[in-house]
Every structure is written in C-alpha cells, then in structure tokens.
mmCIF file of C-alpha atoms in Angstrom:
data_model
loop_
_atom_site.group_PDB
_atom_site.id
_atom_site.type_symbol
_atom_site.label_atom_id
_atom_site.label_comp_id
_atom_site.label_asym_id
_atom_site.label_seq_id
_atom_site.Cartn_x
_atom_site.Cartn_y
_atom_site.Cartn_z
ATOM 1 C CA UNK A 18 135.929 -11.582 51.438
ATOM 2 C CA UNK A 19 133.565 -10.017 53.413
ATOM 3 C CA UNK A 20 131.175 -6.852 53.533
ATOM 4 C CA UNK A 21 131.470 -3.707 55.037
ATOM 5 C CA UNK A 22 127.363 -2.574 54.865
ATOM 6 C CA UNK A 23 126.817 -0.089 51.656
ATOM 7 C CA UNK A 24 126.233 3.500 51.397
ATOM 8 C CA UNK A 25 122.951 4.799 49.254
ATOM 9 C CA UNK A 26 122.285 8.272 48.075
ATOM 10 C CA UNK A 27 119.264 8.658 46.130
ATOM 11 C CA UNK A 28 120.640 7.077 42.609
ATOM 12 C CA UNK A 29 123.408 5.219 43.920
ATOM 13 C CA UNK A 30 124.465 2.714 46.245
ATOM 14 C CA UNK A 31 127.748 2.194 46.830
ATOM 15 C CA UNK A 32 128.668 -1.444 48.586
ATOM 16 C CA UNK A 33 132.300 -1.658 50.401
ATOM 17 C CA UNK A 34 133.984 -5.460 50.483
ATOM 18 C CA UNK A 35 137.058 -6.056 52.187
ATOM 19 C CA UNK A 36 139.444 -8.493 50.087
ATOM 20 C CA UNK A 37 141.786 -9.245 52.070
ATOM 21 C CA UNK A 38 144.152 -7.190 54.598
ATOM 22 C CA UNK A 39 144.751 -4.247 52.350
ATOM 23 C CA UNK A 40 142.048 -3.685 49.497
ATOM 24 C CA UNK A 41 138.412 -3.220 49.478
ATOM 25 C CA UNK A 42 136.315 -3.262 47.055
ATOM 26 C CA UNK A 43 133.687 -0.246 46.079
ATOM 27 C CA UNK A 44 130.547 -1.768 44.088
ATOM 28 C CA UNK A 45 128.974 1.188 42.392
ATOM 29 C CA UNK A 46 125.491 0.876 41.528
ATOM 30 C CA UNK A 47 123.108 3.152 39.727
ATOM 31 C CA UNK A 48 124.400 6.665 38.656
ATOM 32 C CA UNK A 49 127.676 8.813 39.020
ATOM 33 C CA UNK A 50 126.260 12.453 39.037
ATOM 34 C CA UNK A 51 126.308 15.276 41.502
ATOM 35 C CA UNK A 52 124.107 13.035 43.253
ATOM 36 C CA UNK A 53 126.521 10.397 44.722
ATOM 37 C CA UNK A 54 129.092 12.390 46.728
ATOM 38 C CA UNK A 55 128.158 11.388 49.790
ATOM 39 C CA UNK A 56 127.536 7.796 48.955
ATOM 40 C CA UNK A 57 130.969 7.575 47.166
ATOM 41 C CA UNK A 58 133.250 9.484 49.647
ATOM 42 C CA UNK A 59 131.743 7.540 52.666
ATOM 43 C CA UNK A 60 132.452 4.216 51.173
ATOM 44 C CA UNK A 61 135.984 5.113 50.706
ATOM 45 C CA UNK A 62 136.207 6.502 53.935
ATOM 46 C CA UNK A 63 135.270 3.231 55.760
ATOM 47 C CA UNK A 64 137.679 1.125 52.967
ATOM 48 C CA UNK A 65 140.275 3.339 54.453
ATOM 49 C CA UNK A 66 139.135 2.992 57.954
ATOM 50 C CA UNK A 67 139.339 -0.452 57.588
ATOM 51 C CA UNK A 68 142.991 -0.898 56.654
ATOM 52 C CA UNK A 69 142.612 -1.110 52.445
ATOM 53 C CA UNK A 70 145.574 0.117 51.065
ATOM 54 C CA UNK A 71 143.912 0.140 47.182
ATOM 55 C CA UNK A 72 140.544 0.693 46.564
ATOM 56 C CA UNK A 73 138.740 -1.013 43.426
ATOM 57 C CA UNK A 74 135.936 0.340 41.954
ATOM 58 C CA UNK A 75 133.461 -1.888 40.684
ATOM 59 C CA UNK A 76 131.693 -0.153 37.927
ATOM 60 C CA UNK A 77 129.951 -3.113 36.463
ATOM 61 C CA UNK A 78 126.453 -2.016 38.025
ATOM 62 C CA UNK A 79 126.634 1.795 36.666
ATOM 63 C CA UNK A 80 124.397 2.637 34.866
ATOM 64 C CA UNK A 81 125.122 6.464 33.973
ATOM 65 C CA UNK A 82 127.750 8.660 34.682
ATOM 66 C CA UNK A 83 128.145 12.291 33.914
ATOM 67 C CA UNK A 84 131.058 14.832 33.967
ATOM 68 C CA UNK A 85 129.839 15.632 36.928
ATOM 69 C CA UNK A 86 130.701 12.014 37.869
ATOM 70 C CA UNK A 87 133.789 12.479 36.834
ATOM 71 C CA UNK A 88 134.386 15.324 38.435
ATOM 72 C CA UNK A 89 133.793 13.030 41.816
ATOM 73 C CA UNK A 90 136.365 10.684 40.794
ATOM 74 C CA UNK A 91 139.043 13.256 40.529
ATOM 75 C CA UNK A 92 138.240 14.371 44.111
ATOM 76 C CA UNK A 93 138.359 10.850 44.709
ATOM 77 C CA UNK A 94 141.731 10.325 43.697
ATOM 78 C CA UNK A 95 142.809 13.841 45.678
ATOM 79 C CA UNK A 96 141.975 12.183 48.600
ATOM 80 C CA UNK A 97 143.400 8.708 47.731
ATOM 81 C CA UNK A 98 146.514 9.917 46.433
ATOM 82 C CA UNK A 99 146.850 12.146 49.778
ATOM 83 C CA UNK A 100 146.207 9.144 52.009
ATOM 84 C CA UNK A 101 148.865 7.803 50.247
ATOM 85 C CA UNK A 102 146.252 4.902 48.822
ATOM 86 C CA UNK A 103 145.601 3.393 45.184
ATOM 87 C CA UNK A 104 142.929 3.489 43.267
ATOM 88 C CA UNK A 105 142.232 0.565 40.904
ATOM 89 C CA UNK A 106 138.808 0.276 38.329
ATOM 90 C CA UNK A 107 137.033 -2.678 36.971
ATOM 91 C CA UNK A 108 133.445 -3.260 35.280
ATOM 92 C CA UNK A 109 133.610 -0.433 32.921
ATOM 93 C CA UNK A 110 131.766 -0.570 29.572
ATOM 94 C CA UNK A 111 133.319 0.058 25.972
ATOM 95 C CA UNK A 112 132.099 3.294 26.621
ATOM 96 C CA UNK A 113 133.109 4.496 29.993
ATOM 97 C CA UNK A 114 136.429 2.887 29.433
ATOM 98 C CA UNK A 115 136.776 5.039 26.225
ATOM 99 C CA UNK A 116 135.593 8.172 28.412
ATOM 100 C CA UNK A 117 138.112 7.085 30.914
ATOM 101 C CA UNK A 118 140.433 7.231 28.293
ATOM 102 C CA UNK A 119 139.980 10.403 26.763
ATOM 103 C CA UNK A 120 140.078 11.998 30.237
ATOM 104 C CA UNK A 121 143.123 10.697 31.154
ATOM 105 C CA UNK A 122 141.685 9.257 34.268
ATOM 106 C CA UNK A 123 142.708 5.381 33.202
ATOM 107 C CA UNK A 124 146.797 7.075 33.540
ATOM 108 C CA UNK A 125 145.886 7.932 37.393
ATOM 109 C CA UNK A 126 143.062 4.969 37.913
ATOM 110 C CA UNK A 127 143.749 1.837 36.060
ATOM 111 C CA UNK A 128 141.675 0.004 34.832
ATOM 112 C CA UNK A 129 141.277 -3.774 34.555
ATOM 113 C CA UNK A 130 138.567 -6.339 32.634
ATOM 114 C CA UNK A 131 137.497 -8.102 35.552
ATOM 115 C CA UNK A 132 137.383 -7.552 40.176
ATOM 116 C CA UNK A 133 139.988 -11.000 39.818
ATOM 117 C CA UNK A 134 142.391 -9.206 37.650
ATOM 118 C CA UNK A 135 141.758 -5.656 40.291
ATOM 119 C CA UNK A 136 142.340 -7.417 43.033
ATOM 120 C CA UNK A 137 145.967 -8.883 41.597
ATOM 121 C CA UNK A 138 147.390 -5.880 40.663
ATOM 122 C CA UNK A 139 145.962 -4.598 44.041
ATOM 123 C CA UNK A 140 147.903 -7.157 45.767
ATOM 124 C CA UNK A 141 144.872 -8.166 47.965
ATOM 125 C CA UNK A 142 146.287 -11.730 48.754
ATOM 126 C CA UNK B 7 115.910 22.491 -3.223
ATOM 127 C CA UNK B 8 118.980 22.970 -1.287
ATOM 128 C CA UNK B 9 122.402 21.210 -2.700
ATOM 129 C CA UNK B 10 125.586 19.306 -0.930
ATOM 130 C CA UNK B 11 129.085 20.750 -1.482
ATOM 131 C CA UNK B 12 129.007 17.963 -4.347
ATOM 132 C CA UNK B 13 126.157 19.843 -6.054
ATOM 133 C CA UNK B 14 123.297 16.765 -5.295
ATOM 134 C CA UNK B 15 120.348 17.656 -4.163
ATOM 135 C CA UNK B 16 120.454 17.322 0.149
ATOM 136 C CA UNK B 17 117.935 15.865 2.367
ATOM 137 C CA UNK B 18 115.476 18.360 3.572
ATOM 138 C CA UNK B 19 114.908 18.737 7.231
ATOM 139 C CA UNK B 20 112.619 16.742 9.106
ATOM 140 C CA UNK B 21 111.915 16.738 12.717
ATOM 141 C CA UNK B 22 111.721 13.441 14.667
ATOM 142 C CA UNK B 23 110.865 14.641 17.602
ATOM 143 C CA UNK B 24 110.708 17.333 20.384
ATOM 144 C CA UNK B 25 110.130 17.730 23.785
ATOM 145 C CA UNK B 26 110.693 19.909 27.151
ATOM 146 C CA UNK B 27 112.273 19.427 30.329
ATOM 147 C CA UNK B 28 112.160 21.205 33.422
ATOM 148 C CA UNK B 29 115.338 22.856 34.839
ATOM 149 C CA UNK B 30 116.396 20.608 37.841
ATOM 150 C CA UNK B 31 119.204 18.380 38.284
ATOM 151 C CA UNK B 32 118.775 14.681 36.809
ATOM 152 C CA UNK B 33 116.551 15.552 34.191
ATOM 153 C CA UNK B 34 119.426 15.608 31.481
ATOM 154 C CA UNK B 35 119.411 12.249 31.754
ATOM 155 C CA UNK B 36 115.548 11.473 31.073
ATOM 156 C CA UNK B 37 116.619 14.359 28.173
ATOM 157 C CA UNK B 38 119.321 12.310 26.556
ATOM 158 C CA UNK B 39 117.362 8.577 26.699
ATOM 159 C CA UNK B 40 114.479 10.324 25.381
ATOM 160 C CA UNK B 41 116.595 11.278 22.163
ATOM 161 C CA UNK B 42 118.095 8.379 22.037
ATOM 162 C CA UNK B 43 114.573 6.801 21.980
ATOM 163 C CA UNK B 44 113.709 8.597 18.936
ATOM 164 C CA UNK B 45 116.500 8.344 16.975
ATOM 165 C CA UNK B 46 116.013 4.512 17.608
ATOM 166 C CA UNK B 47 112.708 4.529 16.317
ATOM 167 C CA UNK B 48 113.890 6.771 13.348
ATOM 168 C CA UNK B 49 116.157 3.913 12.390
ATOM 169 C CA UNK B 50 113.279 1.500 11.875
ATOM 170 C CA UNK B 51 111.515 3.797 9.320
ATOM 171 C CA UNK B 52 111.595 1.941 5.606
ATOM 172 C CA UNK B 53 114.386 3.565 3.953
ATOM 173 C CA UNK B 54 111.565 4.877 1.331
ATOM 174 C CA UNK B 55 109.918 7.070 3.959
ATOM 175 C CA UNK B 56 111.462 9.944 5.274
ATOM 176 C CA UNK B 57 115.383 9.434 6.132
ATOM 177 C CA UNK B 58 116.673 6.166 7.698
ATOM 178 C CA UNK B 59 119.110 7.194 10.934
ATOM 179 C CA UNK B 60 120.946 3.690 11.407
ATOM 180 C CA UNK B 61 123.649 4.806 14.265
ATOM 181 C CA UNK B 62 126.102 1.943 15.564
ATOM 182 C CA UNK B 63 125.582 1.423 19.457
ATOM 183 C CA UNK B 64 128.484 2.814 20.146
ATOM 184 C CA UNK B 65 127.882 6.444 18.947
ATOM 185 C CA UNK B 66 124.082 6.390 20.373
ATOM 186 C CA UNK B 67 126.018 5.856 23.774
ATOM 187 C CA UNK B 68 128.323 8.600 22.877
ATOM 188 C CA UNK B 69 125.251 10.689 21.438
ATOM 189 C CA UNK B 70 123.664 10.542 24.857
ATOM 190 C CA UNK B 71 126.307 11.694 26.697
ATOM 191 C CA UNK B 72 127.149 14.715 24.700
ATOM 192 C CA UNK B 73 122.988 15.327 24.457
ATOM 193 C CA UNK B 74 123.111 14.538 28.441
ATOM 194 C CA UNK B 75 125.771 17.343 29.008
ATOM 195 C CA UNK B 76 124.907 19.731 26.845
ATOM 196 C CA UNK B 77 120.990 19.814 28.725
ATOM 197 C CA UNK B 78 123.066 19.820 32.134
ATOM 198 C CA UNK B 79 125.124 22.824 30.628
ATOM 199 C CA UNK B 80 121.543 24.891 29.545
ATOM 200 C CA UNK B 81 119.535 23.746 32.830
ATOM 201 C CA UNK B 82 122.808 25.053 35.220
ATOM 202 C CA UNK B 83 124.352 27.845 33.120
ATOM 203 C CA UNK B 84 121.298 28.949 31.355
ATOM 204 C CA UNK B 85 118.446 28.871 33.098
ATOM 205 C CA UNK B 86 120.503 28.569 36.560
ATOM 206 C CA UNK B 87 118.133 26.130 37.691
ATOM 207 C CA UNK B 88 115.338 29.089 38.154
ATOM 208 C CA UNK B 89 112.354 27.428 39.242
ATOM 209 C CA UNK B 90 109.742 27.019 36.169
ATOM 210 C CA UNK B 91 112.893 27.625 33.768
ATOM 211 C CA UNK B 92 112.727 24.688 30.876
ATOM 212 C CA UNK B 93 115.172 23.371 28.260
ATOM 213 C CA UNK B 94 113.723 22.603 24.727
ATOM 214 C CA UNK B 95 115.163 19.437 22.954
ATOM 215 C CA UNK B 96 114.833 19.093 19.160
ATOM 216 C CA UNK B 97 115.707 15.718 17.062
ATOM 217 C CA UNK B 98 115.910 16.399 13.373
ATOM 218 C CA UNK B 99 117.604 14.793 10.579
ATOM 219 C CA UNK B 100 119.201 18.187 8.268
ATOM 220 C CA UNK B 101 120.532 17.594 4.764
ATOM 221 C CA UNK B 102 123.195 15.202 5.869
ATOM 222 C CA UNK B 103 123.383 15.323 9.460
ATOM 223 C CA UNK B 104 121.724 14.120 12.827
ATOM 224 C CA UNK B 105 121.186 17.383 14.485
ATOM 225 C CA UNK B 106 120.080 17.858 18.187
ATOM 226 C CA UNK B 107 119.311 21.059 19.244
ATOM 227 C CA UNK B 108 118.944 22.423 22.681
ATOM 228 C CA UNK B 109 117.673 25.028 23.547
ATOM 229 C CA UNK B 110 117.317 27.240 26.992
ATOM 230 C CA UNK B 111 116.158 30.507 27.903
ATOM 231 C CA UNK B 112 119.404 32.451 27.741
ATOM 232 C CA UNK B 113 119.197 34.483 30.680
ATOM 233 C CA UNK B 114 122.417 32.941 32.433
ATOM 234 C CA UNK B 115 125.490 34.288 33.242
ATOM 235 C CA UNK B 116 129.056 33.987 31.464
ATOM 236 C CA UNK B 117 128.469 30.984 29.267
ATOM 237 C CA UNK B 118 131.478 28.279 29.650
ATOM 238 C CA UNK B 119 131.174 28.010 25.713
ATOM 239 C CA UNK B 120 132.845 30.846 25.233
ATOM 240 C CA UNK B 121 135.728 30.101 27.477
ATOM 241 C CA UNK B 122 135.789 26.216 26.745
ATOM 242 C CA UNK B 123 135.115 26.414 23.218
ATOM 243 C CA UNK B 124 137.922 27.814 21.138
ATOM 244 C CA UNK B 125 136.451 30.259 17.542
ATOM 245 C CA UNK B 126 138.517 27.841 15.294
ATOM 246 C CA UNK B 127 136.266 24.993 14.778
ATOM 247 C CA UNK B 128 134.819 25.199 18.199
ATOM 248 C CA UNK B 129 138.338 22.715 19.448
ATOM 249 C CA UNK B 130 136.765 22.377 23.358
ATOM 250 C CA UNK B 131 139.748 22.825 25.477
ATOM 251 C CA UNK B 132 141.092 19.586 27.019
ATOM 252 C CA UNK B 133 140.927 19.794 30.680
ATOM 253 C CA UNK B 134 144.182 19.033 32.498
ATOM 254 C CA UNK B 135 143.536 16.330 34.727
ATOM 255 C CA UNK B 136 147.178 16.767 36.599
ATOM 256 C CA UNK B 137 146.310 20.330 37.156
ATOM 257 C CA UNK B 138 143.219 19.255 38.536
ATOM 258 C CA UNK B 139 145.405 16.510 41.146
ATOM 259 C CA UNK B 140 147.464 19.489 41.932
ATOM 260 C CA UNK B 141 144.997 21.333 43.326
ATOM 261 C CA UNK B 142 145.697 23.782 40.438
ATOM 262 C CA UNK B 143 142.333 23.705 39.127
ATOM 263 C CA UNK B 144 138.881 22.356 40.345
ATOM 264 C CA UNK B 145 137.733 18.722 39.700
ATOM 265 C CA UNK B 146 134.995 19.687 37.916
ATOM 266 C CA UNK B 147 134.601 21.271 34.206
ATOM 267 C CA UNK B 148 134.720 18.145 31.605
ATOM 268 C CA UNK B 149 131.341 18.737 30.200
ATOM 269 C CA UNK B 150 132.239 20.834 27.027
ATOM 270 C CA UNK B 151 135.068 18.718 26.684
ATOM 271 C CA UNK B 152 133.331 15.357 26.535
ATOM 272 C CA UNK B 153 130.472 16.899 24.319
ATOM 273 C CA UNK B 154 133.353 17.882 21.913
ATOM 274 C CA UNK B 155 134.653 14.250 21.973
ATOM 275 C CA UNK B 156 131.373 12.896 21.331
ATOM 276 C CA UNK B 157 129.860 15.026 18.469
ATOM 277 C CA UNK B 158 131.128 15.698 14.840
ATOM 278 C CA UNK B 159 130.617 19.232 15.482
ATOM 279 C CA UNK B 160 128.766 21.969 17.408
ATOM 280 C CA UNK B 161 127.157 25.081 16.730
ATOM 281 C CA UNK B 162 126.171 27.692 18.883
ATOM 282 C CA UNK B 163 123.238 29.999 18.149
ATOM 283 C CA UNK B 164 121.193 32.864 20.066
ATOM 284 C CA UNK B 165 118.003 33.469 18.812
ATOM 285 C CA UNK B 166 114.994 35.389 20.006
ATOM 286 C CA UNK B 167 115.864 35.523 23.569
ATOM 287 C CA UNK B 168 116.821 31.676 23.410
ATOM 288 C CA UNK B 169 120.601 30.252 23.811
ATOM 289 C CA UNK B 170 120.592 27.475 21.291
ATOM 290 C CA UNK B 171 123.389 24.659 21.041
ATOM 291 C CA UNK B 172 122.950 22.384 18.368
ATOM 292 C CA UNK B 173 124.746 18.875 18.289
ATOM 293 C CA UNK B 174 125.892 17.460 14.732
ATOM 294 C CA UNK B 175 126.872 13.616 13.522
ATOM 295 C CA UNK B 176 126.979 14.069 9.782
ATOM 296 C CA UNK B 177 125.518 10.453 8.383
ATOM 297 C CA UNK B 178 126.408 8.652 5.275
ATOM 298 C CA UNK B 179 123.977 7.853 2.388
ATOM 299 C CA UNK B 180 123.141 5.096 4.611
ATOM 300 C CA UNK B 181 122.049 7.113 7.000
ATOM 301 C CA UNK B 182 124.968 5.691 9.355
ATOM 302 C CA UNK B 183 127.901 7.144 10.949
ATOM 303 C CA UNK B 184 130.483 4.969 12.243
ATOM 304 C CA UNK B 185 132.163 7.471 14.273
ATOM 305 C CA UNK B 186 135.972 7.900 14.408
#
C-alpha cells in the first residue's frame, strides 16, 4: 500500500493511500466544515487520477464534523457517482455513524467497522 | 412556586453558565464544547445543591452538535457574519429540562426556521438526500434538520431586538435523559 502525499487545509488534512490497483484510501484528519473543501476534493481528485475505482474514507481521525461537512460529502458523492466511482466509509464513531444514518448518507456511502473490511467490499486485492 | 403538569412543585431555573462568541466561521464549535464543558461540570454538583444534569455520552455528543448548528445558523443567518456581530450562549437547567439558549442579534434576512421548521411541533423538514444527488437541490441545508434529530424540542423566540432559539432535553428526576 503506498502513499500518495496528503492534502491540508487549515483544520484538516486529508492523506491519500493507494491499496491496490483500483482503491485508495482518504485518511481524514481534524474537522469536516466549510473549511475542508479544498483539502477533501483534491485528495479525491488524485485517488481518481491514480486509477482508484472506490474511494474509502477513513474517518477514524475526525474529530468534528458539521452539516456543513456533510454538505461536502454529498458533493463528494456528485462527483464520484459521475466519474462513475464508489465511495466506501470506515472509522466512524457511534455518533457520526448514527448521523450518517439519519441522513441517509450510509444508503449512498457505506459504511464498514474497520479500512480491512473497506477495502474487501472495495475489491482492492 | 411554579408546578409540573403532575401538579409537583418544578425545579426553578438556574443558570450554569453563559458566554459570547464572535460571529466568524469555526467558532460554533469552541460554542458547543464550551456547553458541553459546563453541563459536565453541572453533573458533578452533589445532588443536594442546585440540580444534578447526569447526560449519557451519547446525547452530550448529540447536544453539541445541535448547540454547534444552531450557533452556525445565528452567526450566518443572523448576524450574517457582520464584523463585531456576536452570538450569546445560555446553559440553564428550567423546571425539568436542559435548556440552551442562543441568542443573536436578529438583523438577518429570511430565517431558514421558518421554512425548515414546520408550526406543528416545530417537525424540521427531512432533507432529501436523492434530490440533492440529482442535482435537484443543493448539497447543503441539513443543519435544522440534524438540530431537530438531536434535541427533544425547540423553541423559537424574538425578543428585544434579539432572535432567540432555545434547545430543550427534558431530564428525569435523576437529572438524566437517555435519549430515544
């Protein structure tokens, strides 16, 4: 597995991993707000660029996210779902998992316990 | 003294904290660990001073989003960011219910209360996240929703030229509430 360099944006960095020939990985750490656009759309950008064909988000390193946040992820999956690319989660606490749930977002980005159980349903090897 | 629908006599009020934050984005979030702060260190008063708040982790984390949202809502819709603009943040514990009340300066625009929040028992409408895929509506706009999902109920209040929205978790004689 190796590293593609991270993306930082004032209260987030954003690390991309490759696993394998068709997922990367997104390690998310620090905050989901307004703040992280950049940060979050360039690290999917170069997962794309190099050949991932699902995405997992590591979210075990968040510390807060806001609607705002949210709001990111949906433009997120616009893009994903566009390029014709999945979008997998992992790392997400009791309580972002329950947000996840009561936004619907877990139907269009699943989410899984652990990156080992991502990356299988991602198909990564 | 003032009495519960049962006809006991109900807590009075008391205030566990307050504070002000500037208008700028980020601050909601110093807003909401600040509350939850307090309402930590209201659950370690002896049960024979003042009134115990014992909330489960789980609904502090849920507290501070809704009290994290609702100063993001007041800091962009009611104050509009305006330079030396401020959002007021009261803790207080009110006959039987955890109530945080924020308060801005009211001079906004169309308030997405009235559009998000339905009359009947203030139902926030759920955003449709498929619309949202489709391009149908923008990405954004969960805020009211999520503070609806993570508060018993919410009242909305304009006073004296301030917009006031006050959170509610209604607490148990044990000064607990388990949530849903």
């Amino acid at each position: 597995m190796s590293s593609g360099g991270y993306t930082t944006s004032g209260k987030v960095v954003v690390n991309v991993r490759q696993a394998g020939p068709r997922a990367a990985i997104l390690d998310i750490e620090g905050e989901v707000s307004a703040f992280a656009e950049s940060a979050l759309m360039d690290a999917y950008k170069r997962a794309g660029a190099d050949g991932a064909e699902a995405v997992v988000l590591n979210f075990e390193k968040l510390d807060y996210m806001n609607s705002s946040g949210i709001g990111l992820l949906v433009t997120l999956l616009i893009r994903a779902n566009r390029n014709g690319h999945r979008l997998l989660a992992c790392g997400l606490s009791e309580h972002y998992q329950h947000i996840f749930e009561l936004t619907r977002l877990n139907e269009a980005i699943r989410v899984y316990d652990g990156e080992a159980a991502a990356l299988a349903a991602a198909g990564a090897y | 003294m003032n009495l519960d629908p049962q006809g006991q006599p109900s807590r009075e009020s008391w205030v566990i904290g307050e504070f002000v934050v500037s208008s700028a984005v980020g601050n909601e979030r110093e807003a909401a660990e600040r509350v939850v702060a307090m309402v930590r260190q209201a659950d370690t008063r002896p049960r024979s001073v003042g009134h115990p708040v014992d909330l489960l982790p789980a609904r502090l984390e849920q507290l501070k989003t809704a009290v994290a949202e609702a100063v993001l809502n007041a800091m962009e819709h009611g104050n509009q960011y305006r330079p030396g603009s401020s959002v007021r943040v009261s803790v207080i514990v009110s006959g039987e219910a955890l109530v945080v009340r924020i308060a801005d300066q009211g001079v906004g625009g169309p308030r997405p209360w009235r559009a998000g929040l339905h009359a009947a028992g203030l139902q926030a409408q759920e955003p449709d996240l498929a619309a949202k895929l489709a391009g149908e509506q923008p990405p954004r706009g969960w805020g009211l929703f999520l503070i609806a999902q993570m508060t018993d109920d919410v009242r909305i209040l304009n006073c004296e030229g301030e917009h006031i929205v006050e959170l509610l978790w209604y607490l148990d004689e044990t000064g607990g509430n388990e949530g849903p």
